Coordinates of C-alpha atoms in Angstrom, one line a residue:
M1 CA 13.7 -49.8 -5.1
L2 CA 11.7 -52.2 -2.9
A3 CA 14.8 -54.1 -1.8
F4 CA 16.3 -50.8 -0.4
A5 CA 12.9 -49.3 0.9
L6 CA 11.7 -52.3 2.9
P7 CA 14.7 -53.9 4.4
A8 CA 12.3 -55.2 7.3
W9 CA 10.3 -57.2 4.8
S10 CA 11.6 -60.0 2.5
Q11 CA 11.2 -60.2 -1.1
D12 CA 8.5 -63.1 -0.6
D13 CA 6.2 -60.3 1.2
V14 CA 6.1 -58.2 -1.9
P15 CA 3.3 -60.3 -3.6
A16 CA 1.3 -60.4 -0.3
L17 CA 1.6 -56.6 -0.2
T18 CA 0.1 -56.2 -3.7
Q19 CA -2.7 -58.2 -2.7
Q20 CA -3.2 -56.3 0.5
R21 CA -3.0 -53.0 -1.3
Q22 CA -5.8 -54.2 -3.8
S23 CA -8.0 -55.4 -1.0
Y24 CA -7.7 -52.1 0.8
K25 CA -8.7 -50.2 -2.2
L26 CA -11.7 -52.6 -2.6
A27 CA -12.6 -52.1 1.0
R28 CA -12.7 -48.4 0.4
I29 CA -15.0 -48.8 -2.6
A30 CA -17.2 -51.3 -0.5
L31 CA -17.5 -48.7 2.2
T32 CA -18.6 -45.8 -0.2
T33 CA -21.1 -48.0 -2.0
E34 CA -22.5 -49.3 1.3
Q35 CA -21.4 -52.8 0.7
T36 CA -21.1 -53.2 4.5
Q37 CA -20.5 -56.9 4.8
V38 CA -17.9 -56.8 2.0
F39 CA -15.9 -54.2 3.8
K40 CA -16.2 -55.9 7.1
D41 CA -14.7 -59.1 5.6
L42 CA -11.9 -57.3 3.8
K43 CA -11.2 -55.0 6.9
E44 CA -10.8 -58.2 8.9
Q45 CA -8.2 -59.6 6.3
L46 CA -6.1 -56.5 6.6
T47 CA -5.6 -56.2 10.6
N48 CA -1.7 -56.6 9.9
Y49 CA -1.8 -54.2 6.9
P50 CA -0.1 -50.8 7.7
L51 CA -3.1 -49.1 6.6
Y52 CA -5.6 -50.9 8.7
P53 CA -6.1 -47.8 10.9
Y54 CA -7.4 -45.8 7.7
L55 CA -10.2 -48.4 7.4
V56 CA -11.1 -48.3 11.1
Y57 CA -11.2 -44.5 10.7
E58 CA -13.5 -44.6 7.5
D59 CA -15.7 -46.9 9.3
L60 CA -16.0 -44.8 12.7
K61 CA -16.3 -41.7 10.5
R62 CA -19.2 -42.9 8.8
R63 CA -21.2 -43.8 12.2
L64 CA -19.7 -41.0 14.1
G65 CA -23.2 -40.0 15.0
S66 CA -24.2 -43.0 16.7
A67 CA -20.7 -44.4 17.7
P68 CA -20.4 -44.7 21.7
D69 CA -17.9 -42.1 23.3
A70 CA -15.7 -44.8 24.4
E71 CA -15.0 -46.3 21.0
I72 CA -14.0 -42.8 19.6
E73 CA -11.8 -42.0 22.6
R74 CA -10.2 -45.5 22.2
F75 CA -9.4 -44.7 18.5
I76 CA -7.9 -41.4 19.3
E77 CA -5.7 -43.1 22.0
T78 CA -4.7 -45.8 20.1
Y79 CA -3.9 -44.2 16.9
A80 CA -2.4 -40.7 18.4
D81 CA 0.6 -41.3 16.3
T82 CA -1.3 -40.8 13.4
P83 CA -3.0 -37.9 11.7
L84 CA -6.1 -39.7 11.9
A85 CA -6.6 -39.2 15.7
Y86 CA -6.4 -35.3 15.1
Q87 CA -9.0 -35.5 12.3
L88 CA -11.3 -37.6 14.0
R89 CA -11.3 -35.6 17.2
G90 CA -12.2 -32.6 14.9
L91 CA -15.1 -34.4 13.4
W92 CA -16.4 -35.5 16.9
L93 CA -16.3 -32.1 18.1
H94 CA -18.5 -30.9 15.5
E95 CA -20.9 -33.7 16.0
L96 CA -20.8 -33.2 19.6
F97 CA -21.7 -29.5 19.2
D98 CA -24.7 -30.4 16.9
Q99 CA -25.9 -32.9 19.4
D100 CA -25.8 -30.0 22.2
R101 CA -23.5 -32.2 24.2
W102 CA -21.9 -29.2 25.7
T103 CA -19.9 -30.9 28.6
T104 CA -18.5 -33.8 26.5
F105 CA -17.4 -31.0 24.0
L106 CA -15.6 -29.2 26.6
D107 CA -13.8 -32.1 27.7
A108 CA -12.9 -33.2 24.3
Y109 CA -11.7 -29.7 23.0
D110 CA -8.1 -29.4 22.4
G111 CA -8.0 -25.8 22.0
R112 CA -7.0 -26.0 18.2
A113 CA -6.9 -22.7 16.3
D114 CA -10.2 -23.4 14.3
P115 CA -12.2 -20.3 14.3
T116 CA -15.5 -22.5 14.1
L117 CA -14.3 -24.7 17.0
Q118 CA -13.2 -21.7 19.0
C119 CA -16.6 -19.9 18.8
Y120 CA -18.2 -23.6 19.6
D121 CA -16.1 -23.7 22.7
Q122 CA -17.2 -20.2 23.8
R123 CA -20.8 -21.1 23.0
A124 CA -20.5 -24.4 25.1
R125 CA -18.8 -22.3 28.0
I126 CA -21.9 -20.0 28.0
R127 CA -24.4 -23.1 27.9
A128 CA -22.3 -24.9 30.6
G129 CA -22.4 -21.5 32.7
H130 CA -18.6 -21.6 32.5
L131 CA -18.5 -17.7 31.8
E132 CA -14.8 -17.1 33.1
G133 CA -12.7 -15.6 30.2
V134 CA -15.6 -16.0 27.7
I135 CA -15.9 -12.1 27.0
E136 CA -12.2 -11.7 26.5
A137 CA -12.0 -14.7 24.2
T138 CA -15.0 -13.5 22.1
K139 CA -13.4 -10.0 21.9
Q140 CA -10.3 -11.6 20.3
L141 CA -12.8 -13.5 17.7
W142 CA -14.5 -10.3 16.9
L143 CA -11.8 -7.8 16.5
V144 CA -10.8 -8.9 13.2
G145 CA -11.1 -7.2 9.7
F146 CA -13.0 -9.7 7.8
S147 CA -16.1 -11.6 8.1
Q148 CA -15.8 -14.5 10.8
V149 CA -17.1 -17.9 10.0
S150 CA -20.9 -18.3 10.3
A151 CA -20.4 -20.7 13.3
C152 CA -19.5 -17.4 15.4
D153 CA -23.0 -15.5 14.4
R154 CA -24.8 -16.9 17.6
L155 CA -21.8 -16.1 19.9
F156 CA -21.4 -12.7 18.5
E157 CA -25.5 -12.0 18.9
W158 CA -24.8 -13.0 22.8
F159 CA -21.7 -10.8 22.9
A160 CA -23.9 -7.9 21.4
S161 CA -25.9 -8.1 24.4
Q162 CA -23.2 -8.0 26.9
D163 CA -22.1 -4.5 28.6
A164 CA -18.6 -5.2 27.0
F165 CA -20.1 -4.5 23.9
T166 CA -19.8 -0.7 23.2
D167 CA -19.6 1.7 20.4
E168 CA -15.8 1.9 20.9
I169 CA -15.4 -1.8 20.2
I170 CA -18.0 -1.5 17.2
W171 CA -15.4 1.3 15.9
A172 CA -12.5 -0.6 16.6
R173 CA -13.6 -3.4 14.3
I174 CA -14.8 -0.8 11.7
D175 CA -11.4 0.5 11.7
L176 CA -9.8 -3.1 11.3
A177 CA -12.2 -3.6 8.4
M178 CA -11.2 -0.8 6.5
Q179 CA -7.4 -1.3 7.0
Y180 CA -8.3 -4.9 5.5
G181 CA -9.9 -3.3 2.5
N182 CA -13.3 -4.5 3.5
P183 CA -15.6 -1.5 3.3
A184 CA -18.7 -3.8 3.0
L185 CA -18.0 -5.4 6.4
A186 CA -17.7 -1.7 7.8
G187 CA -20.9 -0.7 6.4
Y188 CA -22.6 -4.1 8.0
L189 CA -21.2 -3.0 11.4
A190 CA -22.3 0.5 11.0
K191 CA -25.8 -0.6 11.5
K192 CA -25.1 -1.2 15.0
L193 CA -24.5 2.4 15.5
D194 CA -26.7 5.6 15.6
A195 CA -27.6 7.6 12.4
A196 CA -24.8 10.1 13.0
D197 CA -22.0 7.6 13.3
R198 CA -23.7 5.7 10.3
A199 CA -23.1 8.8 8.1
W200 CA -19.5 9.0 9.1
V201 CA -19.0 5.2 8.1
A202 CA -20.9 5.8 4.8
L203 CA -18.3 8.7 4.0
W204 CA -15.5 6.6 5.0
Q205 CA -16.7 3.9 2.6
R206 CA -17.0 6.5 -0.1
A207 CA -13.4 7.5 0.3
Y208 CA -12.6 3.8 -0.5
S209 CA -14.6 3.8 -3.8
D210 CA -14.6 7.4 -4.9
P211 CA -12.0 9.2 -3.2
R212 CA -12.1 12.4 -5.3
G213 CA -15.9 12.7 -4.4
A214 CA -15.2 12.0 -0.7
L215 CA -12.7 14.5 -0.4
A216 CA -15.0 17.2 -1.7
E217 CA -17.5 16.5 1.0
P218 CA -17.9 19.5 3.3
A219 CA -17.9 17.3 6.4
L220 CA -14.3 16.6 5.9
R221 CA -13.3 20.2 6.1
I222 CA -13.8 19.9 9.9
D223 CA -10.2 19.0 11.4
S224 CA -10.7 16.0 13.9
D225 CA -8.8 12.7 14.5
F226 CA -11.6 11.0 12.7
T227 CA -11.7 13.1 9.6
R228 CA -7.9 13.0 9.5
K229 CA -8.2 9.2 9.2
I230 CA -10.6 9.5 6.3
V231 CA -8.6 12.1 4.6
A232 CA -5.5 10.1 4.5
D233 CA -7.2 6.9 3.5
A234 CA -8.9 9.0 0.7
V235 CA -5.7 10.5 -0.6
L236 CA -4.0 7.0 -0.5
R237 CA -7.0 5.5 -2.6
L238 CA -6.8 8.4 -5.1
A239 CA -2.8 7.8 -5.4
D240 CA -3.7 4.1 -6.2
Q241 CA -5.9 5.5 -8.9
D242 CA -3.6 8.1 -10.2
V243 CA -0.1 8.6 -8.4
G244 CA 0.3 12.1 -9.5
R245 CA -2.9 13.3 -8.7
G246 CA -2.7 11.8 -5.5
K247 CA 0.4 13.4 -4.6
A248 CA -0.9 16.8 -5.9
V249 CA -3.7 16.6 -3.6
W250 CA -2.0 15.6 -0.5
E251 CA 0.4 18.6 -0.9
N252 CA -2.6 21.0 -1.3
L253 CA -4.6 19.9 1.6
R254 CA -2.3 18.4 4.3
A255 CA -1.7 21.8 5.8
D256 CA -5.4 22.2 6.3
Y257 CA -5.3 19.6 9.0
A258 CA -3.4 18.8 12.1
F259 CA -1.7 15.8 11.0
D260 CA 1.2 14.8 13.3
T261 CA 4.7 14.0 11.8
A262 CA 4.1 10.3 11.8
E263 CA 0.9 10.4 9.8
Q264 CA 2.5 12.9 7.4
D265 CA 5.6 10.6 7.0
R266 CA 3.3 7.6 6.4
V267 CA 1.3 9.1 3.6
A268 CA 4.1 10.9 1.8
R269 CA 6.1 7.7 2.2
D270 CA 3.4 5.4 0.8
I271 CA 2.8 7.7 -2.2
A272 CA 6.6 7.8 -3.0
L273 CA 6.8 4.0 -2.5
L274 CA 3.8 3.6 -4.9
S275 CA 5.3 5.6 -7.6
A276 CA 8.6 3.6 -7.5
Y277 CA 6.5 0.3 -7.5
R278 CA 5.0 1.5 -10.8
H279 CA 8.3 2.8 -12.1
D280 CA 6.9 6.4 -12.2
P281 CA 9.6 8.5 -13.7
R282 CA 9.0 11.0 -10.7
A283 CA 9.8 8.4 -8.3
P284 CA 13.5 9.0 -7.7
A285 CA 12.7 12.7 -6.9
W286 CA 9.8 11.9 -4.8
L287 CA 11.8 9.4 -2.7
A288 CA 14.5 11.9 -2.3
A289 CA 12.4 14.7 -1.1
L290 CA 11.0 12.6 1.8
P291 CA 12.2 14.2 5.2
A292 CA 14.6 11.9 7.3
S293 CA 11.9 11.0 9.5
A294 CA 10.0 9.2 6.6
V295 CA 12.9 7.3 5.4
N296 CA 13.2 3.6 6.2
D297 CA 14.8 0.5 4.5
D298 CA 11.6 0.2 2.3
V299 CA 12.4 3.7 1.0
R300 CA 16.2 2.9 0.6
T301 CA 15.3 -0.3 -1.1
S302 CA 12.9 1.6 -3.6
Q303 CA 15.7 4.2 -4.3
A304 CA 18.1 1.2 -5.0
R305 CA 15.6 -0.2 -7.5
A306 CA 14.9 2.9 -9.4
A307 CA 18.7 3.5 -9.5
M308 CA 19.3 0.0 -11.1
R309 CA 16.6 0.7 -13.5
A310 CA 18.0 4.1 -14.3
S311 CA 21.7 2.8 -14.3
D312 CA 22.3 5.6 -11.7
W313 CA 25.4 3.9 -10.0
P314 CA 26.1 6.7 -7.6
A315 CA 22.6 6.8 -6.3
L316 CA 22.6 3.0 -6.1
R317 CA 25.8 2.9 -4.1
T318 CA 24.5 5.6 -1.8
A319 CA 21.1 3.6 -1.2
V320 CA 22.9 0.3 -0.8
E321 CA 25.5 1.9 1.7
S322 CA 22.7 3.5 3.7
M323 CA 20.7 0.6 4.3
Q324 CA 20.5 -0.2 8.2
D325 CA 19.4 -4.0 7.7
P326 CA 20.2 -5.7 4.2
S327 CA 20.3 -9.2 6.0
D328 CA 16.9 -10.2 4.1
E329 CA 18.5 -10.5 0.8
P330 CA 22.3 -10.4 1.6
L331 CA 23.5 -11.9 -1.7
M332 CA 21.4 -9.5 -3.8
W333 CA 22.7 -6.3 -2.1
Q334 CA 26.3 -7.7 -2.1
Y335 CA 25.8 -8.1 -6.0
W336 CA 24.4 -4.7 -6.7
H337 CA 26.8 -2.9 -4.3
A338 CA 29.8 -4.6 -6.1
K339 CA 28.3 -3.6 -9.5
A340 CA 27.8 0.0 -8.1
L341 CA 31.4 0.1 -6.9
E342 CA 32.5 -1.2 -10.3
H343 CA 30.9 1.8 -12.1
T344 CA 32.0 4.4 -9.5
G345 CA 35.7 4.1 -9.8
Q346 CA 36.1 1.3 -7.2
P347 CA 37.0 -1.9 -9.3
T348 CA 39.3 -3.4 -6.4
K349 CA 36.6 -3.4 -3.9
A350 CA 34.1 -4.6 -6.7
R351 CA 36.1 -7.5 -7.3
Q352 CA 36.6 -8.3 -3.8
L353 CA 32.7 -8.4 -3.5
Y354 CA 32.3 -10.3 -6.6
R355 CA 35.1 -13.1 -5.6
G356 CA 33.1 -13.8 -2.3
L357 CA 29.8 -14.0 -3.9
A358 CA 31.0 -16.1 -6.8
K359 CA 31.5 -19.0 -4.4
E360 CA 27.9 -19.2 -4.1
R361 CA 25.9 -21.7 -6.1
D362 CA 23.0 -19.3 -6.6
Y363 CA 21.7 -16.6 -9.0
Y364 CA 23.8 -13.8 -7.8
G365 CA 26.8 -16.0 -7.5
F366 CA 26.6 -17.0 -11.1
L367 CA 26.1 -13.2 -12.0
A368 CA 29.1 -12.5 -9.9
A369 CA 31.1 -15.1 -11.9
D370 CA 30.2 -13.7 -15.2
R371 CA 31.6 -10.3 -14.0
L372 CA 34.8 -12.0 -13.0
K373 CA 34.7 -14.5 -16.0
V374 CA 35.4 -17.5 -13.8
E375 CA 33.7 -21.0 -13.8
Y376 CA 30.4 -21.3 -11.9
T377 CA 30.7 -23.1 -8.3
I378 CA 28.5 -26.1 -8.8
E379 CA 29.4 -29.0 -6.5
S380 CA 27.3 -31.6 -5.0
E381 CA 27.8 -33.3 -1.7
P382 CA 25.8 -36.0 -0.5
L383 CA 23.4 -35.6 2.4
L384 CA 24.3 -38.6 4.1
A385 CA 27.8 -40.4 3.9
N386 CA 26.2 -43.7 4.7
K387 CA 23.0 -44.3 3.3
A388 CA 22.6 -47.8 4.9
A389 CA 20.8 -46.4 7.8
V390 CA 18.0 -45.0 6.0
G391 CA 16.4 -48.6 5.7
T392 CA 15.8 -48.5 9.3
L393 CA 13.3 -45.9 9.0
M394 CA 11.0 -48.4 7.7
E395 CA 10.6 -49.7 10.9
I396 CA 9.0 -46.9 12.0
P397 CA 4.9 -47.5 11.6
G398 CA 4.4 -43.9 10.2
I399 CA 6.9 -44.2 7.5
R400 CA 5.5 -47.6 6.5
R401 CA 1.9 -45.9 6.5
A402 CA 3.3 -43.0 4.2
Y403 CA 4.9 -45.4 1.7
E404 CA 1.8 -47.7 1.5
L405 CA -0.3 -44.5 1.0
L406 CA 1.7 -43.6 -1.8
R407 CA 1.2 -46.9 -3.3
V408 CA -2.5 -46.6 -3.4
D409 CA -2.3 -43.2 -4.7
A410 CA -3.2 -41.4 -1.5
E411 CA -0.6 -38.6 -1.7
T412 CA -2.5 -36.0 0.3
E413 CA -2.8 -38.6 3.3
A414 CA 0.9 -39.6 3.0
R415 CA 1.8 -36.1 3.3
S416 CA 0.0 -35.7 6.4
E417 CA 1.6 -38.8 7.9
W418 CA 5.0 -37.3 6.7
N419 CA 4.5 -33.8 8.2
L420 CA 3.4 -35.5 11.3
L421 CA 6.6 -37.5 11.5
L422 CA 9.0 -34.7 10.8
K423 CA 7.7 -32.9 13.8
G424 CA 9.2 -35.6 15.8
F425 CA 12.4 -36.3 14.1
D426 CA 15.8 -34.9 14.8
V427 CA 18.1 -33.5 12.1
E428 CA 19.7 -36.9 11.3
Q429 CA 16.3 -38.5 10.9
M430 CA 15.3 -35.8 8.7
K431 CA 18.0 -36.5 6.5
Q432 CA 17.5 -40.0 6.3
A433 CA 13.8 -39.3 5.5
A434 CA 14.9 -36.9 2.8
V435 CA 17.2 -39.6 1.3
L436 CA 14.3 -42.3 1.6
A437 CA 11.8 -40.2 0.0
S438 CA 13.9 -39.2 -2.9
K439 CA 14.7 -43.1 -3.5
W440 CA 10.8 -43.6 -3.5
G441 CA 10.6 -41.0 -6.3
W442 CA 8.7 -38.6 -3.9
H443 CA 10.9 -35.9 -5.0
A444 CA 8.7 -32.8 -3.9
D445 CA 8.9 -34.0 -0.2
A446 CA 12.4 -34.9 -0.4
I447 CA 13.2 -31.4 -1.6
R448 CA 10.8 -29.7 1.2
T449 CA 12.3 -31.7 4.1
V450 CA 16.0 -30.9 3.2
A451 CA 14.9 -27.1 3.0
L452 CA 13.5 -27.5 6.6
I453 CA 16.9 -28.3 7.9
E454 CA 18.6 -25.8 5.3
E455 CA 20.8 -28.5 3.9
F456 CA 21.3 -27.5 0.2
D457 CA 24.3 -29.2 -1.1
D458 CA 23.0 -32.7 -2.3
L459 CA 22.1 -31.6 -5.9
E460 CA 21.4 -35.2 -6.7
L461 CA 18.5 -35.1 -4.2
R462 CA 17.5 -31.4 -4.7
F463 CA 17.8 -31.4 -8.4
P464 CA 16.3 -34.8 -9.6
M465 CA 15.8 -35.6 -13.5
P466 CA 12.7 -37.9 -13.6
Y467 CA 10.7 -38.0 -16.9
G468 CA 13.9 -37.8 -18.7
D469 CA 12.7 -39.2 -22.0
D470 CA 9.6 -36.9 -22.1
V471 CA 11.7 -33.8 -21.2
A472 CA 14.2 -34.6 -23.8
H473 CA 11.7 -35.4 -26.6
F474 CA 9.6 -32.4 -26.1
A475 CA 12.7 -30.0 -25.7
Q476 CA 13.9 -31.2 -29.0
A477 CA 10.2 -31.0 -30.6
R478 CA 9.9 -27.4 -29.2
E479 CA 13.4 -26.5 -29.9
L480 CA 14.1 -25.7 -26.2
D481 CA 16.9 -26.5 -23.7
P482 CA 15.9 -29.6 -21.7
A483 CA 17.7 -27.8 -18.9
W484 CA 15.2 -24.9 -19.1
I485 CA 12.1 -27.4 -18.9
Y486 CA 13.7 -28.9 -15.9
G487 CA 14.2 -25.6 -14.4
V488 CA 10.6 -24.6 -14.9
I489 CA 9.4 -27.9 -13.5
R490 CA 11.7 -27.9 -10.5
R491 CA 10.5 -24.3 -9.7
E492 CA 6.8 -24.9 -10.5
S493 CA 6.2 -28.1 -8.8
A494 CA 9.2 -29.5 -7.7
F495 CA 8.2 -32.7 -9.5
A496 CA 4.9 -33.4 -7.7
A497 CA 3.0 -34.5 -10.7
R498 CA -0.6 -34.1 -9.0
A499 CA 0.4 -30.8 -7.7
I500 CA -2.5 -27.9 -7.8
S501 CA -1.8 -24.3 -6.9
S502 CA -4.3 -22.2 -5.0
A503 CA -5.0 -20.5 -8.3
G504 CA -5.9 -23.8 -9.8
A505 CA -2.6 -24.7 -11.9
Q506 CA -2.2 -28.3 -12.3
G507 CA 0.6 -30.7 -12.9
L508 CA 4.3 -30.7 -13.1
M509 CA 4.5 -27.4 -15.1
Q510 CA 1.5 -26.1 -13.3
L511 CA -0.7 -25.2 -16.2
M512 CA -4.1 -23.6 -15.6
P513 CA -6.9 -25.4 -17.6
T514 CA -7.7 -22.7 -19.8
T515 CA -3.9 -22.4 -20.8
A516 CA -3.7 -25.9 -21.4
S517 CA -6.8 -25.9 -23.7
L518 CA -5.6 -22.8 -25.6
T519 CA -2.1 -24.2 -25.9
A520 CA -3.3 -27.4 -27.3
Q521 CA -5.4 -25.8 -29.9
K522 CA -2.6 -23.4 -30.9
A523 CA -0.3 -26.3 -31.2
G524 CA -2.6 -28.6 -33.3
L525 CA -2.8 -30.9 -30.3
P526 CA -5.9 -32.8 -28.8
V527 CA -7.5 -30.6 -26.1
P528 CA -7.0 -32.0 -22.8
T529 CA -9.9 -33.7 -20.9
A530 CA -10.4 -32.7 -17.3
G531 CA -7.6 -34.3 -15.3
A532 CA -5.4 -35.2 -18.1
V533 CA -2.7 -32.6 -17.5
F534 CA -2.0 -34.6 -14.4
D535 CA -0.3 -37.1 -16.7
P536 CA 3.3 -36.3 -16.7
E537 CA 3.9 -36.9 -20.4
R538 CA 0.9 -34.8 -21.4
N539 CA 1.7 -32.0 -18.8
I540 CA 5.3 -31.7 -20.3
E541 CA 4.1 -31.8 -23.9
L542 CA 1.6 -28.9 -23.3
G543 CA 4.0 -27.0 -20.8
S544 CA 6.7 -27.2 -23.2
A545 CA 4.6 -25.8 -26.0
Y546 CA 3.3 -23.0 -23.9
L547 CA 7.1 -22.1 -23.0
R548 CA 7.9 -22.2 -26.6
E549 CA 5.0 -19.9 -27.4
L550 CA 6.1 -17.3 -24.9
F551 CA 9.9 -17.8 -26.0
V552 CA 8.8 -16.8 -29.4
H553 CA 6.4 -13.9 -28.4
F554 CA 9.2 -12.4 -26.5
G555 CA 11.7 -12.5 -29.3
G556 CA 13.8 -15.4 -27.8
N557 CA 14.3 -13.7 -24.6
M558 CA 14.6 -16.2 -21.8
A559 CA 14.1 -13.9 -18.9
L560 CA 10.8 -12.4 -20.3
A561 CA 9.6 -15.8 -21.3
S562 CA 10.2 -17.2 -17.7
A563 CA 8.5 -14.0 -16.2
A564 CA 5.6 -14.6 -18.4
Y565 CA 5.2 -18.2 -17.6
N566 CA 4.7 -17.1 -13.9
A567 CA 3.0 -13.9 -14.3
G568 CA 1.3 -14.1 -17.9
P569 CA 2.4 -12.3 -20.9
Y570 CA 0.0 -9.3 -20.5
R571 CA 1.6 -8.2 -17.2
V572 CA 5.2 -8.8 -18.5
Q573 CA 4.4 -6.6 -21.6
E574 CA 3.2 -3.7 -19.0
W575 CA 6.5 -4.2 -17.2
L576 CA 8.7 -3.6 -20.2
P577 CA 10.8 -0.3 -20.2
E578 CA 8.9 2.5 -22.0
H579 CA 11.9 4.4 -23.8
R580 CA 15.1 2.3 -23.7
A581 CA 16.4 -1.3 -23.5
L582 CA 17.5 -2.2 -20.0
P583 CA 20.2 -4.8 -18.8
A584 CA 18.3 -8.0 -17.8
D585 CA 19.6 -8.1 -14.2
A586 CA 18.2 -4.6 -13.7
W587 CA 14.7 -5.5 -15.2
V588 CA 14.6 -8.9 -13.2
E589 CA 15.5 -7.0 -10.1
T590 CA 12.7 -4.4 -10.7
I591 CA 10.1 -6.6 -11.5
P592 CA 7.0 -5.4 -9.4
Y593 CA 5.9 -8.9 -8.3
Y594 CA 8.1 -10.3 -5.7
E595 CA 7.1 -13.8 -6.6
T596 CA 7.7 -13.3 -10.2
R597 CA 11.1 -11.7 -9.5
G598 CA 12.3 -14.9 -7.4
Y599 CA 10.7 -17.2 -10.0
V600 CA 12.8 -15.8 -12.8
Q601 CA 15.9 -15.8 -10.9
A602 CA 15.3 -19.3 -9.6
V603 CA 14.4 -20.7 -13.0
L604 CA 17.6 -19.0 -14.7
A605 CA 20.0 -20.6 -11.6
Y606 CA 18.3 -24.0 -11.9
T607 CA 18.8 -24.0 -15.5
A608 CA 22.5 -23.7 -15.0
V609 CA 22.4 -26.5 -12.5
Y610 CA 20.6 -28.8 -14.7
E611 CA 23.1 -28.2 -17.6
W612 CA 25.7 -29.2 -15.1
K613 CA 23.9 -32.3 -14.1
Q614 CA 23.5 -33.4 -17.8
G615 CA 27.3 -33.0 -18.2
R616 CA 27.5 -29.7 -20.0
A617 CA 29.1 -26.6 -19.3
P618 CA 26.4 -24.2 -18.2
V619 CA 25.7 -21.3 -20.4
R620 CA 26.5 -18.1 -18.7
L621 CA 23.7 -16.2 -17.4
A622 CA 25.2 -13.2 -19.1
E623 CA 24.6 -15.0 -22.4
R624 CA 20.9 -16.3 -21.5
M625 CA 20.0 -12.7 -20.1
E626 CA 19.7 -10.7 -23.2
P627 CA 18.9 -7.0 -22.8
I628 CA 15.0 -6.3 -22.2
P629 CA 13.8 -4.2 -25.1
S630 CA 11.3 -1.2 -24.8
A631 CA 7.9 -1.8 -25.3
S632 CA 7.9 0.0 -28.8
Q633 CA 10.9 -2.3 -29.8
T634 CA 8.9 -5.4 -28.6
F635 CA 5.8 -4.3 -30.7
A636 CA 8.0 -3.5 -33.7
R637 CA 9.6 -7.0 -33.7
R638 CA 6.0 -8.5 -33.5

């Protein structure tokens, strides 16, 4: 791998690099432990090492409060091709503000979209007497439906003393706060209004927390622009709690107010869409009863999904054919249109659509191939015909830095370097970069890079198979298809062993710490210590055990188990049909969570691709996707 990746350096350089990496790590430790002279000595030995800028940065960051401006500016200019320049400027701006160096701050500020620095910028302009445009910029920062960063507090105090700060602008932000679902902010803002207005805001807040109680208030019996706004919000909040009651209340009171057509359409449409989202049996009738002015593609989509769930093929065909813009998910609508045609006496047209769709290497393409009983279209085409040019990328300093950062276990910094490089690369360079990252074993970023240029045909690059021994071992131990485990890993982390989701899921198979611990206990395995699930072998061991647990829990149904792996078994249990089994494709298509819906489809399709990569004929999705039993059937099975 080194011979491929480092053509500019001879093999004799490799031991020297190994020593430099060790010295770099020691230098970072020396700096954090305040061994200043040790750090300086090691730093001087590493002036030719690609990561030397990182040592200069860490040293300068540590003494930023006392470093001369000229030294900081010199670093920013010298290392402008690194993420460090941007990072240091940000730290310097905070330091300048803290030191009340307003003029220098204004000279150094680069207009970055950081609310804290944006507020600092306006405060600096006020202090420097540069007031032109400050009011308008402050309005933009003020008019949001959420609490701004605390750095804006002083700016907003100044704004409150200006003539431009009117009751109208306070009400505008209260409106945004309520739209944002932030009644607490609305209440805070109401303190700036008089008593009568505060009472109206309090009533609006009550409409959010106690819609039935709010609607009974005598004050809301007066018809006005404002009371109509509160009434509409209260009705929709009530519908969120009980969609039937919300619908009934709306029908009873809407005539008492002068709602315009657009507002009547919005409320009626939102109630009908909510009922469809929750698979309420009344949803098809409510959607159909909407006036033509209220019908949009969201309504048509909900009608189509309700028809899928009811196997109402004429209704499905009508909904799909009436859509004005099916371009968001063309393959999905092509598949369901074909299926509706197939079941409404148009087999020839259906087969024509299926044939076109079956050429796609995609969930819907595979489903279409199943309808036609033809082989799946799974072919791989190399991203680059000539990979020799890839090695020349190592002449680019940023590429060398990214590689070295990976070698010293600094993947976050490596990704920052990579992202900065990609912004300046043309398509051919991005292709080369993707191949190079794959050769490094940096699969997640290789996959992400080709996605940016929408190149999806190199299956060796897009569907790698690292950790093969671990996957094979635990697949056999758990009686699972190894291709399914690979499909889950590919969707969950794209093989980023140290991935952490926003929710806190960790590692290759994205396990929550509590899930990992409970799974270990149930499987009779040692409970993982903090950070242990980042180890690939340990992660696959626990992730496959959890996948097996879900597979058994849901009676061997792969679609249900996959959905539960993403959304949790309790939610999936809630999504089961109440009274009768559903075809799996219809159930998957009507999963309420968009993320989970796409997740299940991707995992099933990826599993087929991984079977192909393992030299096996893919099991048809039609065979894997068993009918989804009703909740009563599932409980009976347990």
